[in-house]
Short mmCIF file of C-alpha atoms in Angstrom, two decimals:
data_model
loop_
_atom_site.label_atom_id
_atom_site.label_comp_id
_atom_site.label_asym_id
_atom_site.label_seq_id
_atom_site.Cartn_x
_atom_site.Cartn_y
_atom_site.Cartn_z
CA UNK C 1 8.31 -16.60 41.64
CA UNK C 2 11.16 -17.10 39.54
CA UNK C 3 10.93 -16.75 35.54
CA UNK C 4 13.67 -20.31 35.01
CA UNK C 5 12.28 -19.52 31.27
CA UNK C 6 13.45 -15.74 31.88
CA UNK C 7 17.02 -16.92 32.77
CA UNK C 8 19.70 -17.80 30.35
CA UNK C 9 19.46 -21.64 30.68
CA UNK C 10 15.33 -20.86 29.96
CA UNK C 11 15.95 -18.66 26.77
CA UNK C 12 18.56 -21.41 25.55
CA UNK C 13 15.89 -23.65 25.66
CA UNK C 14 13.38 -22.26 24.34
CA UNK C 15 16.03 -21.50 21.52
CA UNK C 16 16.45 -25.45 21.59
CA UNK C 17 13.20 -26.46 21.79
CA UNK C 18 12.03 -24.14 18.26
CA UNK C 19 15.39 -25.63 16.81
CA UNK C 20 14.19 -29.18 17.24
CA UNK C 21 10.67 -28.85 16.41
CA UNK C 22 10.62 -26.51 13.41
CA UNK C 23 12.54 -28.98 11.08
CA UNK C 24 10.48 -32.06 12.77
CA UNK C 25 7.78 -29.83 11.45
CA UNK C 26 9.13 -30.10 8.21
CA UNK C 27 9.64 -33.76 8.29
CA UNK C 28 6.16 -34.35 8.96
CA UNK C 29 4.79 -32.11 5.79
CA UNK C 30 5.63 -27.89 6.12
CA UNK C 31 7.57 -26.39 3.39
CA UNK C 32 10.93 -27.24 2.50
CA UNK C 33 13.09 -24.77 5.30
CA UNK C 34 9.87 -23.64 6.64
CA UNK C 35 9.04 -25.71 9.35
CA UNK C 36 7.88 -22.45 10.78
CA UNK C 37 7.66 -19.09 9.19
CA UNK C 38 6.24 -16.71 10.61
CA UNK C 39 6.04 -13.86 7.65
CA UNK C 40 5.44 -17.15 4.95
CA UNK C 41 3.21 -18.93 7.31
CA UNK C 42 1.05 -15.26 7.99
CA UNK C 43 1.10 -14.94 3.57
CA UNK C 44 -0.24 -17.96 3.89
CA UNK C 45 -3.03 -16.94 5.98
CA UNK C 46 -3.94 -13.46 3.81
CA UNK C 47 -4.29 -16.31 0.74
CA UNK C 48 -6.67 -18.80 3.06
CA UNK C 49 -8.70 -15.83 3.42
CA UNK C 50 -9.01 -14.42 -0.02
CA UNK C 51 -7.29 -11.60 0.60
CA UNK C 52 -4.47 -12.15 -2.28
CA UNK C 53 -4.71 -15.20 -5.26
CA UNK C 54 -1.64 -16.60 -5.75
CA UNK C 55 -2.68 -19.75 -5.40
CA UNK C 56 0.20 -21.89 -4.43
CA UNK C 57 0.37 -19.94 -0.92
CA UNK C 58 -3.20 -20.41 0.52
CA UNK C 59 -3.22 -22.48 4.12
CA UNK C 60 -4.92 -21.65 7.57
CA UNK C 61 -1.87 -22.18 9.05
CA UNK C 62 -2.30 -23.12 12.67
CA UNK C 63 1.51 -22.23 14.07
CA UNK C 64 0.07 -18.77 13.98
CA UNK C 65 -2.75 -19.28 15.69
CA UNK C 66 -0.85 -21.56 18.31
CA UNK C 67 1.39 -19.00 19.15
CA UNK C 68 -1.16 -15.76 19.91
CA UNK C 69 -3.51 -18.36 21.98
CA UNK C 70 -0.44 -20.27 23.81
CA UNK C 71 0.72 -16.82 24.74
CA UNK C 72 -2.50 -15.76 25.74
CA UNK C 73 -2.57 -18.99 28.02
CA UNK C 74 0.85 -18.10 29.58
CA UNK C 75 0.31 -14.51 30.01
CA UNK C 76 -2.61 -15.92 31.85
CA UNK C 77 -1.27 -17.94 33.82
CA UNK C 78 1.50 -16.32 35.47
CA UNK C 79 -0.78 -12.81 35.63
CA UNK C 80 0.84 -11.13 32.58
CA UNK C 81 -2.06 -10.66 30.41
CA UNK C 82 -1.46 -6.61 30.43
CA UNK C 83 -4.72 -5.29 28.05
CA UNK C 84 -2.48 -2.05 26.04
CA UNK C 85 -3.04 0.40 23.45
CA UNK C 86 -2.45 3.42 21.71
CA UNK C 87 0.98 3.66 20.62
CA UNK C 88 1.02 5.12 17.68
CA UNK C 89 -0.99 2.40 16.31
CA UNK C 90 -1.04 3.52 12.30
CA UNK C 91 2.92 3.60 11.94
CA UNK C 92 3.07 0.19 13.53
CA UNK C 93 0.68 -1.38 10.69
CA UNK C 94 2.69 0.49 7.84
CA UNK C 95 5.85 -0.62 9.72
CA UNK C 96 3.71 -4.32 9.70
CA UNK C 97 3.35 -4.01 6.33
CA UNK C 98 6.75 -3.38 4.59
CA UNK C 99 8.40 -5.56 7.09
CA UNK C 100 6.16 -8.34 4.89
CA UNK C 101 7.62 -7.31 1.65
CA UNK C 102 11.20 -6.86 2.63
CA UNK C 103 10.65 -10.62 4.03
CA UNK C 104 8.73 -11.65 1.01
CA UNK C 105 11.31 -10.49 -1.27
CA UNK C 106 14.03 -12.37 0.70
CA UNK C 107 11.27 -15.15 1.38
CA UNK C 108 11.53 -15.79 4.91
CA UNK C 109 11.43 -13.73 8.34
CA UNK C 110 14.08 -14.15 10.46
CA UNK C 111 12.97 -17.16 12.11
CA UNK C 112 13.06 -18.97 8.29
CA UNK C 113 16.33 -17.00 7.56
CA UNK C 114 18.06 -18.99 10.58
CA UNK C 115 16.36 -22.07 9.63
CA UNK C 116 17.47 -22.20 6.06
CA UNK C 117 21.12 -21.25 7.26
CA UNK C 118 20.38 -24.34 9.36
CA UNK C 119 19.74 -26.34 6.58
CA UNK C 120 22.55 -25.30 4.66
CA UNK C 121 21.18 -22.73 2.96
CA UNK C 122 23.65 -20.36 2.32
CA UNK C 123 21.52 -17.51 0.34
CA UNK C 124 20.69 -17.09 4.09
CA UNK C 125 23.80 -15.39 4.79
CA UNK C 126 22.56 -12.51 2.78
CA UNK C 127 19.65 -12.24 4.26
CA UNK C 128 20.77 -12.59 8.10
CA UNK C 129 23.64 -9.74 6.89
CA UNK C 130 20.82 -7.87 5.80
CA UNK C 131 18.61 -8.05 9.03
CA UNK C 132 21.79 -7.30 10.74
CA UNK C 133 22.42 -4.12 9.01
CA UNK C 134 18.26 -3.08 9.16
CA UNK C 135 18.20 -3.39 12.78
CA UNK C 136 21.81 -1.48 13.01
CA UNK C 137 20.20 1.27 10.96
CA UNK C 138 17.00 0.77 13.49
CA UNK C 139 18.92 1.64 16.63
CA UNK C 140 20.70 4.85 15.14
CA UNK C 141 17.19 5.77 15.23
CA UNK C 142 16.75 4.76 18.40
CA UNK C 143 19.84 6.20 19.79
CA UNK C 144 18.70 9.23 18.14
CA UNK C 145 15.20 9.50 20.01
CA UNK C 146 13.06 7.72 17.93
CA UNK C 147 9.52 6.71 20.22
CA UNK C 148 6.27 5.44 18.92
CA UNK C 149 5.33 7.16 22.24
CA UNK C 150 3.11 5.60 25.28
CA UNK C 151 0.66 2.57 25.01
CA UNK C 152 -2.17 3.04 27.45
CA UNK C 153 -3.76 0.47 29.44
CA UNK C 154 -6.87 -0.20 27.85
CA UNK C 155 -10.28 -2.55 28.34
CA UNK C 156 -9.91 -6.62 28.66
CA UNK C 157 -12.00 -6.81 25.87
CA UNK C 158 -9.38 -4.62 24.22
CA UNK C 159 -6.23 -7.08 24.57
CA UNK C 160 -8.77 -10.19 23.66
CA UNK C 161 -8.97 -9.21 20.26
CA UNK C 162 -6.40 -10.39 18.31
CA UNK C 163 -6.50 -13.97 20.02
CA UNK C 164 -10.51 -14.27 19.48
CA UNK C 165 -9.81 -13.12 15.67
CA UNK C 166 -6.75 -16.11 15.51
CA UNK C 167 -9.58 -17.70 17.29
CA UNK C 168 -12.15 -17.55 14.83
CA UNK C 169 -9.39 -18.70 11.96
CA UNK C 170 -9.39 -21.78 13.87
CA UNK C 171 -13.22 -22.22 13.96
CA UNK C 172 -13.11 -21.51 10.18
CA UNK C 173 -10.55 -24.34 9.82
CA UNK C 174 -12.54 -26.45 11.86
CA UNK C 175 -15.67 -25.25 9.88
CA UNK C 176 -13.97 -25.91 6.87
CA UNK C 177 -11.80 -28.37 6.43
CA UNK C 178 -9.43 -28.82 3.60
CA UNK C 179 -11.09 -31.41 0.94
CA UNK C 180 -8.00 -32.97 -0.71
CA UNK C 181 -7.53 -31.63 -4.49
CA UNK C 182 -10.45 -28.76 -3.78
CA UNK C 183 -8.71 -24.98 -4.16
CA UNK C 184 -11.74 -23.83 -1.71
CA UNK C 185 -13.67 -25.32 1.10
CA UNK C 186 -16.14 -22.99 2.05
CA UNK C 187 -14.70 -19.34 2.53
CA UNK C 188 -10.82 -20.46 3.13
CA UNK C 189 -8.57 -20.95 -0.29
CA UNK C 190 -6.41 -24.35 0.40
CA UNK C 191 -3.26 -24.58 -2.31
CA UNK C 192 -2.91 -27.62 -4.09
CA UNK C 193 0.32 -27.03 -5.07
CA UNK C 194 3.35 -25.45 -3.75
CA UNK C 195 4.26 -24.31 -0.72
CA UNK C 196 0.91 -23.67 0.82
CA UNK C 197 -0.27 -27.26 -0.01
CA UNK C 198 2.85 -28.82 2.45
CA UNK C 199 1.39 -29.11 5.80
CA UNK C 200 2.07 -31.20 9.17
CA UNK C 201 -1.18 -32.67 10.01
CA UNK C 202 -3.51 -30.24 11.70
CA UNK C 203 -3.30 -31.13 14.91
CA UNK C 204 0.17 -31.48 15.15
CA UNK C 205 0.81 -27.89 14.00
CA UNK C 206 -1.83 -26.32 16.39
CA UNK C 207 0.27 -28.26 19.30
CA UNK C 208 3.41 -27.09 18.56
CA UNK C 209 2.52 -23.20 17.79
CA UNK C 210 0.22 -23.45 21.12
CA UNK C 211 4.20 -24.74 22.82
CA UNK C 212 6.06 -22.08 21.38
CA UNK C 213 3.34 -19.12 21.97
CA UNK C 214 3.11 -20.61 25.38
CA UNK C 215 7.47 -20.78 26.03
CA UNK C 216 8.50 -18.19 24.16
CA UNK C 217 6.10 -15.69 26.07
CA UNK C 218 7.67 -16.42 29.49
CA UNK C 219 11.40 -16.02 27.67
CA UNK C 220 10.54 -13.11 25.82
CA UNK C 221 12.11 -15.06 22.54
CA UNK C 222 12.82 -12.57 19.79
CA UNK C 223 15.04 -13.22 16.76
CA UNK C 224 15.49 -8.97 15.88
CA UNK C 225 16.15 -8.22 19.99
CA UNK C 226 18.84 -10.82 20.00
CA UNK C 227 20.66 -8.56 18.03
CA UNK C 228 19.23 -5.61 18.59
CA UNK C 229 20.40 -5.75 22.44
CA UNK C 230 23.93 -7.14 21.65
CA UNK C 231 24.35 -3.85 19.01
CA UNK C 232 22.63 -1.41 21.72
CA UNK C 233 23.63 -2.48 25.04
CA UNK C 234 26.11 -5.88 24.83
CA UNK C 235 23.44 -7.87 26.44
CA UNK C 236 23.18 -11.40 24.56
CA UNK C 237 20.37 -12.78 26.92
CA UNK C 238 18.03 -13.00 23.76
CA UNK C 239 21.26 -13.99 21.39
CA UNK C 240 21.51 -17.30 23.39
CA UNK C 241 18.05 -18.07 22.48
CA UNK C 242 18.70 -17.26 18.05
CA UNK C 243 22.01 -19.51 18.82
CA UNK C 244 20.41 -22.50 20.29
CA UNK C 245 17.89 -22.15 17.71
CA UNK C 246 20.24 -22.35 15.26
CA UNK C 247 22.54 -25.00 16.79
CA UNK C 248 19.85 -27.46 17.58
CA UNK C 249 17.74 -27.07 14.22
CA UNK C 250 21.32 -27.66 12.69
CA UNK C 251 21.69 -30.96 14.90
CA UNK C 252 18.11 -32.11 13.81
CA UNK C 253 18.23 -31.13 9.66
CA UNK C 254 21.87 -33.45 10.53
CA UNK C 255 19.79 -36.28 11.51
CA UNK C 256 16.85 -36.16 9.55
CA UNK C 257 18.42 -35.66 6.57
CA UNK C 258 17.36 -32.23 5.90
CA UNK C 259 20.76 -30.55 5.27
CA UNK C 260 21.68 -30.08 2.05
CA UNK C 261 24.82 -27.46 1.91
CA UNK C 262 24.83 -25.40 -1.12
CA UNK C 263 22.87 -21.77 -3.31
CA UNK C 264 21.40 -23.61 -5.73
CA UNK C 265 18.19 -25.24 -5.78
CA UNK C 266 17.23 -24.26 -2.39
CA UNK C 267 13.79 -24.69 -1.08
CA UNK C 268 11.38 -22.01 -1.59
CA UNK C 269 14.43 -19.47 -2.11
CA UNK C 270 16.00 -17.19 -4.97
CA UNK C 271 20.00 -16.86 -5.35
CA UNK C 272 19.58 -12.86 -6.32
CA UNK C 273 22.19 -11.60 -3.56
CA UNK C 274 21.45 -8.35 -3.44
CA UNK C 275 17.61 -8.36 -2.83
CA UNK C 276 18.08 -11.17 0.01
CA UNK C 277 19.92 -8.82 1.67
CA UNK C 278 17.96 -5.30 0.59
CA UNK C 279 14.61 -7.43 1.27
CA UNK C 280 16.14 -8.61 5.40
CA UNK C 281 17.23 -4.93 5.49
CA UNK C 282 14.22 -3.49 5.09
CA UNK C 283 12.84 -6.29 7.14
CA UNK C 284 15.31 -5.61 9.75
CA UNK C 285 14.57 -2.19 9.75
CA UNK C 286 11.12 -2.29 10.14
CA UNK C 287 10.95 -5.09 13.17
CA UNK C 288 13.68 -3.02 15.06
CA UNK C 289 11.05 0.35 14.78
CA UNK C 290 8.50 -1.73 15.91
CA UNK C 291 10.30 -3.20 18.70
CA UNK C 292 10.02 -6.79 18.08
CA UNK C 293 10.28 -9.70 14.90
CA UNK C 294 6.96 -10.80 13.45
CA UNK C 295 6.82 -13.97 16.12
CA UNK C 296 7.35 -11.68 18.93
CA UNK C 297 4.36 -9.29 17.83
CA UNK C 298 2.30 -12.42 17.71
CA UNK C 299 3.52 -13.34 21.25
CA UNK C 300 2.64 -9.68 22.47
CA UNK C 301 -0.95 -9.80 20.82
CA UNK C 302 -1.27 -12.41 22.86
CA UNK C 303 -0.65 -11.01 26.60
CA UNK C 304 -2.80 -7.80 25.55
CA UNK C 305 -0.73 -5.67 23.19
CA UNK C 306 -3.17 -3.97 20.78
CA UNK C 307 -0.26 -2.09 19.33
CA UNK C 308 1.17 -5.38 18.42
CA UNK C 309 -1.88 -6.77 17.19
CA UNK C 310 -1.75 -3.62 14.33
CA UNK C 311 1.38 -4.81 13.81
CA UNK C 312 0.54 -8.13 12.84
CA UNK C 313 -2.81 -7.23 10.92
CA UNK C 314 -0.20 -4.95 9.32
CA UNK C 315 1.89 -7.90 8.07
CA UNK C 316 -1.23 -9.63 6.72
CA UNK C 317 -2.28 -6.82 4.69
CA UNK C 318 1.44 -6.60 3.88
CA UNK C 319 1.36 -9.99 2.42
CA UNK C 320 -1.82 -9.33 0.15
CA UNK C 321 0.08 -6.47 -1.52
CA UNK C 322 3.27 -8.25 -1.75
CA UNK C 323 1.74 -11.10 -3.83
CA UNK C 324 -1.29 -8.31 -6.05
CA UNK C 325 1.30 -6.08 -7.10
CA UNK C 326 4.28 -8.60 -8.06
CA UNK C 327 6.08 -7.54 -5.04
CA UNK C 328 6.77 -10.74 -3.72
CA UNK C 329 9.84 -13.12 -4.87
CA UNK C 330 9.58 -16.65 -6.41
CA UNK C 331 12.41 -19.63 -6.45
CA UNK C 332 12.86 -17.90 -10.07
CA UNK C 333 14.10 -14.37 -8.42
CA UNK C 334 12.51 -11.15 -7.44
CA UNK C 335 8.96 -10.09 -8.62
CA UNK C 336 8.28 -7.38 -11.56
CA UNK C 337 7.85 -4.73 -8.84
CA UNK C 338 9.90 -6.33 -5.72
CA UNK C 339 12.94 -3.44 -5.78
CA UNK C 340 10.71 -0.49 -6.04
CA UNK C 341 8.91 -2.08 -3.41
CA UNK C 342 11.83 -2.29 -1.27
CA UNK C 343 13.25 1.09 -1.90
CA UNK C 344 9.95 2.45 -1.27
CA UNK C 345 10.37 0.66 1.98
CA UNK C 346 13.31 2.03 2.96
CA UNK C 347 12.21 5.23 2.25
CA UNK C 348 9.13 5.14 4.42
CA UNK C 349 10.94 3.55 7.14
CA UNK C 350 13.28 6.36 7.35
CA UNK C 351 10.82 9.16 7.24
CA UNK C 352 9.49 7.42 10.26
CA UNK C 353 12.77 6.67 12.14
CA UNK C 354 13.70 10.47 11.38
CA UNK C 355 10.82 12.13 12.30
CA UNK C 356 8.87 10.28 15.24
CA UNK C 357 11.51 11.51 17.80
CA UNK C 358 10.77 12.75 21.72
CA UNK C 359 14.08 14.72 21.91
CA UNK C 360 17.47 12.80 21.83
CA UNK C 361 17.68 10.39 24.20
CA UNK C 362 21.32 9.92 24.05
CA UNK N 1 15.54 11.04 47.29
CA UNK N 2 16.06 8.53 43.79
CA UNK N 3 15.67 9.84 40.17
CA UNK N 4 13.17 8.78 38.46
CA UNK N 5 12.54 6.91 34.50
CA UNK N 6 8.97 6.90 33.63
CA UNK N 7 9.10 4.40 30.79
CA UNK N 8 5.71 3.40 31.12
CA UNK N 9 3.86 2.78 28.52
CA UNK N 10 7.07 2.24 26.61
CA UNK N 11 7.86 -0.70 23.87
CA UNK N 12 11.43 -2.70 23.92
CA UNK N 13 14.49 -1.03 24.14
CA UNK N 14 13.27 1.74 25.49
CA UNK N 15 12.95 1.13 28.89
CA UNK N 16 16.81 -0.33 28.86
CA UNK N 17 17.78 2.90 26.65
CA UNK N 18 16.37 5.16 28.89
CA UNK N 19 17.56 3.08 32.22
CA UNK N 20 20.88 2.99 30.71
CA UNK N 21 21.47 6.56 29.77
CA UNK N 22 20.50 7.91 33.44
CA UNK N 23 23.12 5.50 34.60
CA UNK N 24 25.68 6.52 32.56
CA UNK N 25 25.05 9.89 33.38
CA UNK N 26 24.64 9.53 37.24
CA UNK N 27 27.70 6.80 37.67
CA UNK N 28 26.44 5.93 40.88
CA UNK N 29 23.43 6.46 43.17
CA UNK N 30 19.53 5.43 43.35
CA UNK N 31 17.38 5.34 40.56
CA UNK N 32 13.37 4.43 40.75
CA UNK N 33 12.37 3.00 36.82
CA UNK N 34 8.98 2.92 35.99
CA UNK N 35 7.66 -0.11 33.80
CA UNK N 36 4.09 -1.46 33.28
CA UNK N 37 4.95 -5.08 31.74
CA UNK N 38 7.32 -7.92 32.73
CA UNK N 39 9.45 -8.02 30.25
CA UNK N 40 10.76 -4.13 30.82
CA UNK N 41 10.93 -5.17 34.37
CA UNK N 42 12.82 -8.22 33.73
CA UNK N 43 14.98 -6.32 31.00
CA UNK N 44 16.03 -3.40 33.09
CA UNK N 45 16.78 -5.46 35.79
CA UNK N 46 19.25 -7.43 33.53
CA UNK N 47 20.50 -4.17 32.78
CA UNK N 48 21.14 -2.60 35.84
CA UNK N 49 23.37 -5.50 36.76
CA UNK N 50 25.22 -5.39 33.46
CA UNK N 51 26.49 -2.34 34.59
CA UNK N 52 27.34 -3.38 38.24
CA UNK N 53 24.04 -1.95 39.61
CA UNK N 54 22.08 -3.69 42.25
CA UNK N 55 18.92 -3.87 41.70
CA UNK N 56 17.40 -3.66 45.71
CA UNK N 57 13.55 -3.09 45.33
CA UNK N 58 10.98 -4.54 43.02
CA UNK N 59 7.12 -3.54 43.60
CA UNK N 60 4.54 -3.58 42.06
CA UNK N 61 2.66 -0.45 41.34
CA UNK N 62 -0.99 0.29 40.31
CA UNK N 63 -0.19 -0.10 36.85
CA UNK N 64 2.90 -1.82 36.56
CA UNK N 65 6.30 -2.45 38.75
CA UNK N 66 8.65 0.21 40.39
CA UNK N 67 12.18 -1.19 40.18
CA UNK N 68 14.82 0.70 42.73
CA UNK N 69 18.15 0.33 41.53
CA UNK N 70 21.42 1.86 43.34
CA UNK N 71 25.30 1.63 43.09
CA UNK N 72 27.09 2.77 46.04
#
């Protein structure tokens, strides 16, 4: 059968459909450019759990949890669900975790950084150019042999995983339910200010993540292959998908009254230049080494890709350093420790693009 | 007989990378890719006919797809 989602018109759609929905998101209570996040929205998560304090970014937030178990519906489905393992699984978390910081410090993965540009946020711009330049730097490496090396097909049980730990986060926000003014319901932290205390009712958000988990797995959607495959090989299949997205989240901050052209006084965003770019770079770099951007590990996880799933558990623990050690930026600028943080990054990413190599490919 | 690319096993690009460079190298001829998920099959498929390749045989193997591609 036919993949229509797997075909240019499909991708553009997809594209489309995230561009409409993540500012309606907005509208009906997310964060201010953050109708969905993936790196803020999986922060969010590591503070719901306890795993870092900083209080105003604690939320359960269901997007995430939509998109591994929509996946996992459409990889079943259509007889994708692939259980896989084994690929070098301890790079991939570190890889997981610095591509957290170098989003933190920009404040926003590359699905917010196209968002906010949407919105006429133009501190974007730095951080797109950054992720641009990461995932340039990523395929020299690639072009130069770089291989986390062969996943292995692996038990069911195996691939489940990830989607039964997003699905006990959901039985936890069931369990617990947010208890308006209360900073904890049970075990999960709930913000009660900030960003982490904007959210689109429940059920609303769990909808829409289970849509886009569910479309974006049959188009492969991927904000760092879009560009990725243009640098590498001229294909713009994905690109058409990061365009619509774009356009049509454009078109719907237009009607909704959601964009406001300008540096200043952006939602949740700094104006520091340089570190929106250094932060995407690093960002950049890291998704293109791990061969995908934080929603498309989430979408893997969900057909079965252990490797993927270390990727994203990578991100969490990513976000819990990020906000301990001062790593992470603020609508103020970058934290205490944010440019170490990022040149350590860079550092670490290298080492790995350098060294993990299976003879030149090219 | 057609070359073969193993890529199974292999995350994004480098199924296309690998696809890509044996085609370059060959110009023209039969290639057999090996993939073990969708998306490589779909991707080196999109490939192959970037290039002018035709892609004339998908199956599916135990673990994944075979994917014949030739240019005359």
């Amino acid at each position: 059968m036919k993949n229509f989602l797997g075909t240019r018109w499909g991708i553009i759609s997809v594209g489309g459909f995230i561009g409409v929905l993540a500012p309606l998101l907005q509208k009906l209570g997310n964060p201010g450019n953050m109708g969905v996040c993936v790196a803020c929205f999986q922060r969010d998560i590591a503070g719901a759990l306890g795993l870092h304090r900083a209080a105003v970014v604690q939320y359960m937030r269901p997007e995430i949890i939509g998109f591994v178990l929509g996946s996992l519906i459409a990889a079943y489905a259509f007889r994708e669900f692939r259980p896989r393992a084994g690929s070098a699984p301890i790079v991939r978390f570190v890889l997981g975790a610095f591509a957290m910081i170098g989003a933190l410090v920009f404040l926003g993965c590359p699905w917010r950084a196209m968002l906010r540009l949407s919105a006429g946020d133009w501190n974007a711009i730095l951080g797109l150019l950054g992720l641009i330049g990461g995932i340039w730097v990523g395929t020299l490496f690639l072009r130069g042999g770089y291989s986390l090396s062969r996943s292995e097909k692996t038990y069911t049980s195996g691939g489940w995983l990830m989607p039964l730990i997003m699905l006990g986060f959901l039985i936890l926000l069931f369990m617990f339910p947010q208890i308006k003014g209360e900073a904890k319901t049970g075990v999960l932290f709930y913000s009660t200010k900030g960003p982490g205390a904007m959210h689109a009712p429940v059920a609303i958000s769990l909808i829409v993540g289970l849509a886009i988990g569910f479309l974006a797995q049959r188009s492969r959607f991927c904000t760092m292959g879009a560009i990725r495959d243009l640098i590498l090989f001229r294909i713009p299949y994905l690109f058409y998908g990061v365009l619509a997205l774009i356009a049509f989240a454009f078109l719907t901050n237009l009607i909704v009254g959601q964009f406001h052209p300008g540096f200043a006084k952006q939602p949740v965003a700094h104006t520091v230049h340089l570190w929106n770019f250094g932060g995407m770079v690093l960002a950049g770099l890291a998704f293109c080494l791990a061969g995908g951007c934080p929603g498309r590990q989430l979408f893997l996880a969900g057909e079965g890709d252990g490797d993927a799933a270390i990727f994203v558990l990578g991100m969490i623990v990513g976000a819990a350093f990020a906000h301990n050690f001062g790593l992470a930026s603020s609508p103020k600028g970058v934290g205490p420790h944010g440019i170490a943080a990022i040149i350590i990054g860079l550092l670490v990413c290298s080492f790995i693009g350098l060294t993990m190599r299976q003879g030149k490919v090219s | 007989m057609p070359e073969i690319v193993d890529a199974s096993g292999l995350s994004c690009p480098q199924p296309v990378l690998m696809t890509s460079d044996k085609m370059k190298e060959l110009k023209k001829g039969e290639i057999e890719v090996l993939v073990d998920t969708d998306t490589s099959k779909e991707n080196v498929s999109r490939a192959a006919e970037s290039q002018g390749w035709e892609v004339a045989e998908v199956t599916e193997s135990g673990t994944g797809y075979r994917i014949l591609i030739k240019k005359e």
